[in-house]
XYZ file of C-alpha atoms in Angstrom:
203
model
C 71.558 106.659 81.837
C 74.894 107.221 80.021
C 77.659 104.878 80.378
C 79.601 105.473 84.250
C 82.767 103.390 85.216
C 82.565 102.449 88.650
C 86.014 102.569 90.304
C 87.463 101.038 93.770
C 90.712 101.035 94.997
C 92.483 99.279 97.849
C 95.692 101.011 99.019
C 98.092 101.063 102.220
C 96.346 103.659 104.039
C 93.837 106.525 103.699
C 96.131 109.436 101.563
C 98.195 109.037 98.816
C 101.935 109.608 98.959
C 105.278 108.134 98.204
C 104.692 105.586 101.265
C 100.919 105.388 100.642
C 99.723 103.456 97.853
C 97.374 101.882 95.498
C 97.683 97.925 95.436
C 94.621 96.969 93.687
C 91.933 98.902 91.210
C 89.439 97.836 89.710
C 86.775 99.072 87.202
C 83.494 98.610 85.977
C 81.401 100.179 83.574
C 77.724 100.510 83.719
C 75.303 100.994 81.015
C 71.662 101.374 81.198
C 71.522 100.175 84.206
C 73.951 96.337 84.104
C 77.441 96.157 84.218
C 78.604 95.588 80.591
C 82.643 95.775 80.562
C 85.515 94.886 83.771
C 88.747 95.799 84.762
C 90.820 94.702 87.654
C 94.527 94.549 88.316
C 96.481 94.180 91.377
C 99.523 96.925 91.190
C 103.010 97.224 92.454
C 103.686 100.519 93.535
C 106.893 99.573 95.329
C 105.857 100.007 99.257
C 105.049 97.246 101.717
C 101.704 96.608 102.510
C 100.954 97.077 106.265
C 99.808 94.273 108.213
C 96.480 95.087 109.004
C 95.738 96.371 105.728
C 97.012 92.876 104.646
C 94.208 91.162 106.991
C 91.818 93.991 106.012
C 92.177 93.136 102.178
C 93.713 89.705 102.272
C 96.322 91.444 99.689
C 100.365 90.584 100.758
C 103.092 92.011 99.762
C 103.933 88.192 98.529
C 101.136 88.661 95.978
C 102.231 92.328 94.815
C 105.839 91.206 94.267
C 104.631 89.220 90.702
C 102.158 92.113 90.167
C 102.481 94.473 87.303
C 103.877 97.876 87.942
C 101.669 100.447 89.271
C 102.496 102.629 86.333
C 101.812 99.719 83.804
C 97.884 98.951 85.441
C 97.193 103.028 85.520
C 98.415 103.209 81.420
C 95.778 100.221 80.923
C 93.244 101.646 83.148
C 93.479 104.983 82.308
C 93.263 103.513 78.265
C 90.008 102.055 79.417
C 88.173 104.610 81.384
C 88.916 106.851 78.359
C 86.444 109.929 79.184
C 83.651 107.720 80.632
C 82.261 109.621 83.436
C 83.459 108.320 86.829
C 81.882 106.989 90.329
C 82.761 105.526 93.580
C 81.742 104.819 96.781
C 83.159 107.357 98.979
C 84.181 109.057 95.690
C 86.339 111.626 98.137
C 89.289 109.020 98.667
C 88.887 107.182 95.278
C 89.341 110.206 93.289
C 92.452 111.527 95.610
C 94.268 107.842 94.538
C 92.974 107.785 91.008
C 94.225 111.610 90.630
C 97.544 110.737 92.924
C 98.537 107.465 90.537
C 97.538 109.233 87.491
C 99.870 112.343 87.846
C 102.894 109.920 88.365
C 102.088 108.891 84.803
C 101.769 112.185 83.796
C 98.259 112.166 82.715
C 95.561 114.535 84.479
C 91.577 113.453 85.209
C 89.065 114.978 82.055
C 86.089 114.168 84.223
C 84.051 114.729 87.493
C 83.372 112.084 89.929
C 79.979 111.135 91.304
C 79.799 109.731 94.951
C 76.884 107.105 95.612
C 77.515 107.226 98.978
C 76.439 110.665 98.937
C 73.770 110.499 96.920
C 72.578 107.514 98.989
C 72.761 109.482 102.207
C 70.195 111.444 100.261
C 67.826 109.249 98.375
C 68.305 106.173 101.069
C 67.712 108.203 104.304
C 66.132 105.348 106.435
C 69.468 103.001 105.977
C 70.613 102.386 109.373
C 74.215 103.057 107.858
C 75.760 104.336 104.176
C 78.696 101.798 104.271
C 78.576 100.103 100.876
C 77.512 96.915 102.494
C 75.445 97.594 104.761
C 73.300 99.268 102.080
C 73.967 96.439 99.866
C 72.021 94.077 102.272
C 69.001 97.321 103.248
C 68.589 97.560 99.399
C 68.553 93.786 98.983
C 71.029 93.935 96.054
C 73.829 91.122 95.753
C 77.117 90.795 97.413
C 79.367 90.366 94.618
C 82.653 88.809 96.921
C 84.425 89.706 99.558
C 84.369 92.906 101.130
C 87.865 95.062 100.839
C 89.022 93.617 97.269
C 88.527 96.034 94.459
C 86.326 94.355 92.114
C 83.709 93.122 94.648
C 83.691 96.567 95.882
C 83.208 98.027 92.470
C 80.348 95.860 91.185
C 78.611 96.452 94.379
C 78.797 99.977 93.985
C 77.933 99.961 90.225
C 74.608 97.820 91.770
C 73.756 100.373 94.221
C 73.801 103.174 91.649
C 71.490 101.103 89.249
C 69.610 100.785 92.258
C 69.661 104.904 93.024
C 69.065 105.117 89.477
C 65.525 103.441 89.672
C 64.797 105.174 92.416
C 65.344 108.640 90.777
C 62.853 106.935 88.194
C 60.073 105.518 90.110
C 59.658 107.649 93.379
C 60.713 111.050 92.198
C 59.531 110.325 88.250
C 62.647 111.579 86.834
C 62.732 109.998 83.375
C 66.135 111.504 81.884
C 68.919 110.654 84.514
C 72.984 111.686 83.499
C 75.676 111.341 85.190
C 75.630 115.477 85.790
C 72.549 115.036 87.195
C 74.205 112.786 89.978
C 76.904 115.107 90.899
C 74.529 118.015 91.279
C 72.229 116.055 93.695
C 75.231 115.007 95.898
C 75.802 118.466 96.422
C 72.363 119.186 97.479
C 71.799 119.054 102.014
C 69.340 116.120 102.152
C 65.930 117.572 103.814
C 66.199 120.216 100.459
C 66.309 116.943 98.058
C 62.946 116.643 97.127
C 62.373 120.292 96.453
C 65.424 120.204 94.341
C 64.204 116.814 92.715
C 60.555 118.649 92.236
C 62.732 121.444 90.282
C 64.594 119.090 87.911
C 61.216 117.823 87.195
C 60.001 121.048 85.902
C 57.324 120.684 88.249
């Protein structure tokens, strides 16, 4: 499978505006199926961080004031990424931040996002949840740290899309998998999966 960069944010609450913020991001990118390159900043953005988004992530605004400037981390990040095709977890409120902290730089996203929490709703139907942890433990994949800090967050999503990834391969015998390929299934209602699986197979 190409090369995807994983992304997680943490911010100060669940849409991005001028009082809603990133305070952390963090990156990884994956490559044939291990994580091979890391990025992870917090960011000042210049808001206070709530309190119980402060117990939530265990970020303060203490630690944010001797961060670097939001607009510094998304030049870096956005350097990095490059046009490396991007997932998250819940790629619906990643992509609104990444987009959101982006445009105050004055750049604009190249690429689509995959989402493996839809694509495990599809391909991990028995899960007795699609929370990134709790299908951390069902797939018996590692917890990387603590739940709610970027980085942790991002390498445990990068494993559970390896872990997608060889599932594509060995239960539904897909041998070519891209990144295209991931955002197409996401789209697809789950009981038509297979069918649509069967299809990409040529079968």
């Amino acid at each position: 499978m190409e090369r995807i960069a994983v992304i997680d944010f943490e911010t100060t609450g669940i849409s991005p505006s001028s009082s809603c913020r990133a305070t952390e991001i963090a990156v990884v990118i994956l490559e044939q199926g291990r994580i091979v390159e890391r990025y992870q900043s917090l960011m000042n953005a210049g808001v206070r961080v709530p309190a119980f988004i402060e117990q939530l992530t265990g970020i303060s605004n203490a630690m944010l004031r001797t961060a670097p400037s939001a607009e510094q981390v998304m030049n870096e990040v956005n350097e990095f990424v490059g046009t490396t095709p991007l997932l998250a977890h819940n790629a619906a409120f990643d992509q609104k931040f990444w987009d959101f902290e982006l445009g105050r730089i004055k750049r604009t996203r190249l690429q689509n996002f995959a989402c493996s929490l839809l694509l495990a709703r599809r391909l991990m139907p028995a899960a007795p949840n699609h929370k990134l942890g709790t299908l951390t433990t069902f797939a018996k994949l590692p917890h990387t740290g603590q739940a709610h800090r970027a980085m942790a967050d991002a390498e445990m999503a990068a494993n559970l899309t390896a872990h997608l990834a060889q599932e594509l391969r060995q239960k539904h015998g897909l041998r070519e998998l891209s990144h295209d390929l991931l955002v197409s299934l996401q789209k697809v209602p789950a009981a038509k999966i297979n069918e649509h699986l069967k299809r990409h197979r040529g079968f």
